[in-house]
PDB file of C-alpha atoms in Angstrom:
ATOM      1  CA  MET A   1     138.840 131.375 121.792  1.00 54.00           C
ATOM      2  CA  LYS A   2     137.217 133.889 124.146  1.00 61.00           C
ATOM      3  CA  GLU A   3     133.760 132.544 123.281  1.00 66.00           C
ATOM      4  CA  ALA A   4     134.799 129.000 124.148  1.00 62.00           C
ATOM      5  CA  THR A   5     136.236 130.131 127.460  1.00 69.00           C
ATOM      6  CA  GLY A   6     133.025 131.988 128.291  1.00 69.00           C
ATOM      7  CA  GLU A   7     130.874 128.955 127.479  1.00 76.00           C
ATOM      8  CA  LEU A   8     133.139 126.764 129.602  1.00 78.00           C
ATOM      9  CA  ASN A   9     132.827 129.159 132.520  1.00 86.00           C
ATOM     10  CA  MET A  10     128.993 129.100 132.221  1.00 88.00           C
ATOM     11  CA  THR A  11     129.043 125.289 132.085  1.00 89.00           C
ATOM     12  CA  VAL A  12     131.107 125.152 135.256  1.00 91.00           C
ATOM     13  CA  VAL A  13     128.730 127.598 136.991  1.00 92.00           C
ATOM     14  CA  VAL A  14     125.695 125.506 136.004  1.00 94.00           C
ATOM     15  CA  VAL A  15     127.362 122.246 137.123  1.00 95.00           C
ATOM     16  CA  VAL A  16     128.265 123.810 140.496  1.00 96.00           C
ATOM     17  CA  ILE A  17     124.727 125.154 141.002  1.00 97.00           C
ATOM     18  CA  VAL A  18     123.205 121.762 140.164  1.00 97.00           C
ATOM     19  CA  ALA A  19     125.633 120.037 142.562  1.00 97.00           C
ATOM     20  CA  VAL A  20     124.685 122.466 145.371  1.00 97.00           C
ATOM     21  CA  LEU A  21     120.965 121.882 144.769  1.00 97.00           C
ATOM     22  CA  VAL A  22     121.390 118.095 144.772  1.00 97.00           C
ATOM     23  CA  ALA A  23     123.470 118.239 147.949  1.00 97.00           C
ATOM     24  CA  PHE A  24     120.809 120.478 149.625  1.00 96.00           C
ATOM     25  CA  PHE A  25     118.116 117.979 148.678  1.00 96.00           C
ATOM     26  CA  TYR A  26     119.947 114.919 149.989  1.00 94.00           C
ATOM     27  CA  ILE A  27     121.287 116.584 153.145  1.00 95.00           C
ATOM     28  CA  ILE A  28     118.304 118.711 154.207  1.00 94.00           C
ATOM     29  CA  ILE A  29     115.090 117.719 152.462  1.00 94.00           C
ATOM     30  CA  TRP A  30     115.380 113.941 151.989  1.00 94.00           C
ATOM     31  CA  PRO A  31     115.899 113.099 155.698  1.00 93.00           C
ATOM     32  CA  MET A  32     112.756 115.077 156.569  1.00 93.00           C
ATOM     33  CA  ILE A  33     110.738 113.261 153.917  1.00 94.00           C
ATOM     34  CA  LYS A  34     112.129 109.895 154.995  1.00 92.00           C
ATOM     35  CA  ASN A  35     111.347 110.475 158.692  1.00 88.00           C
ATOM     36  CA  ASN A  36     107.848 111.665 157.876  1.00 86.00           C
ATOM     37  CA  MET A  37     107.147 108.563 155.736  1.00 88.00           C
ATOM     38  CA  ALA A  38     108.514 106.245 158.464  1.00 82.00           C
ATOM     39  CA  SER A  39     106.395 107.941 161.121  1.00 77.00           C
ATOM     40  CA  THR A  40     103.275 107.804 159.019  1.00 78.00           C
ATOM     41  CA  THR A  41     103.774 104.137 158.126  1.00 80.00           C
ATOM     42  CA  LYS A  42     104.505 103.271 161.765  1.00 78.00           C
ATOM     43  CA  CYS A  43     101.310 104.922 162.935  1.00 80.00           C
ATOM     44  CA  SER A  44      99.093 103.524 160.190  1.00 79.00           C
ATOM     45  CA  ASP A  45     100.137  99.941 161.076  1.00 78.00           C
ATOM     46  CA  ALA A  46      99.590 100.403 164.831  1.00 83.00           C
ATOM     47  CA  ILE A  47      96.615  99.724 167.102  1.00 81.00           C
ATOM     48  CA  CYS A  48      95.581 102.991 168.728  1.00 82.00           C
ATOM     49  CA  GLU A  49      93.249 104.008 171.567  1.00 82.00           C
ATOM     50  CA  LYS A  50      89.921 105.526 170.636  1.00 83.00           C
ATOM     51  CA  THR A  51      90.222 108.711 172.686  1.00 82.00           C
ATOM     52  CA  PRO A  52      92.922 111.330 172.054  1.00 82.00           C
ATOM     53  CA  ASN A  53      95.166 112.933 174.655  1.00 82.00           C
ATOM     54  CA  ASP A  54      94.891 116.620 175.512  1.00 81.00           C
ATOM     55  CA  ASP A  55      97.717 117.507 173.095  1.00 85.00           C
ATOM     56  CA  GLY A  56      96.091 115.936 170.034  1.00 82.00           C
ATOM     57  CA  THR A  57      98.021 112.663 170.121  1.00 85.00           C
ATOM     58  CA  VAL A  58      96.874 109.138 170.802  1.00 87.00           C
ATOM     59  CA  ASN A  59      98.690 106.230 172.457  1.00 87.00           C
ATOM     60  CA  CYS A  60      99.414 103.316 170.098  1.00 87.00           C
ATOM     61  CA  TYR A  61     101.108  99.911 170.193  1.00 85.00           C
ATOM     62  CA  TYR A  62     101.853  96.910 168.013  1.00 84.00           C
ATOM     63  CA  GLN A  63     100.454  93.453 168.750  1.00 80.00           C
ATOM     64  CA  ASP A  64     102.062  90.225 167.551  1.00 77.00           C
ATOM     65  CA  LYS A  65     100.225  87.061 166.515  1.00 76.00           C
ATOM     66  CA  LYS A  66     100.317  85.718 170.089  1.00 79.00           C
ATOM     67  CA  GLY A  67      98.554  88.841 171.380  1.00 78.00           C
ATOM     68  CA  ASN A  68     101.612  90.340 173.089  1.00 80.00           C
ATOM     69  CA  LYS A  69     101.799  94.114 173.054  1.00 81.00           C
ATOM     70  CA  SER A  70     105.020  95.952 172.220  1.00 80.00           C
ATOM     71  CA  ASN A  71     106.186  99.247 173.730  1.00 79.00           C
ATOM     72  CA  SER A  72     103.682 102.016 173.316  1.00 82.00           C
ATOM     73  CA  PHE A  73     104.280 105.199 171.366  1.00 82.00           C
ATOM     74  CA  THR A  74     102.243 108.254 170.373  1.00 82.00           C
ATOM     75  CA  CYS A  75     100.785 109.189 167.015  1.00 83.00           C
ATOM     76  CA  VAL A  76      98.831 112.212 165.811  1.00 81.00           C
ATOM     77  CA  TRP A  77      95.098 111.854 166.345  1.00 79.00           C
ATOM     78  CA  LYS A  78      93.294 111.753 162.975  1.00 75.00           C
ATOM     79  CA  GLY A  79      89.754 111.355 164.191  1.00 68.00           C
TER      80      GLY A  79
END
């Protein structure tokens, strides 16, 4: 009986550790990955100026089919 109780305790410990790691991933790491992907996608679809700003960024905008420009935003200059 003691062996079964010990194995149950280890199972509970492993389940709790896995739950903490999954929670850490979805609360801390996933939002950072999601924001980085959104930013990268946003900048790769934009029309950007040819010369960078002093801080290593470049001004970008979207243009619709009629040629109207949307609000400008900054992206990292990639050369």
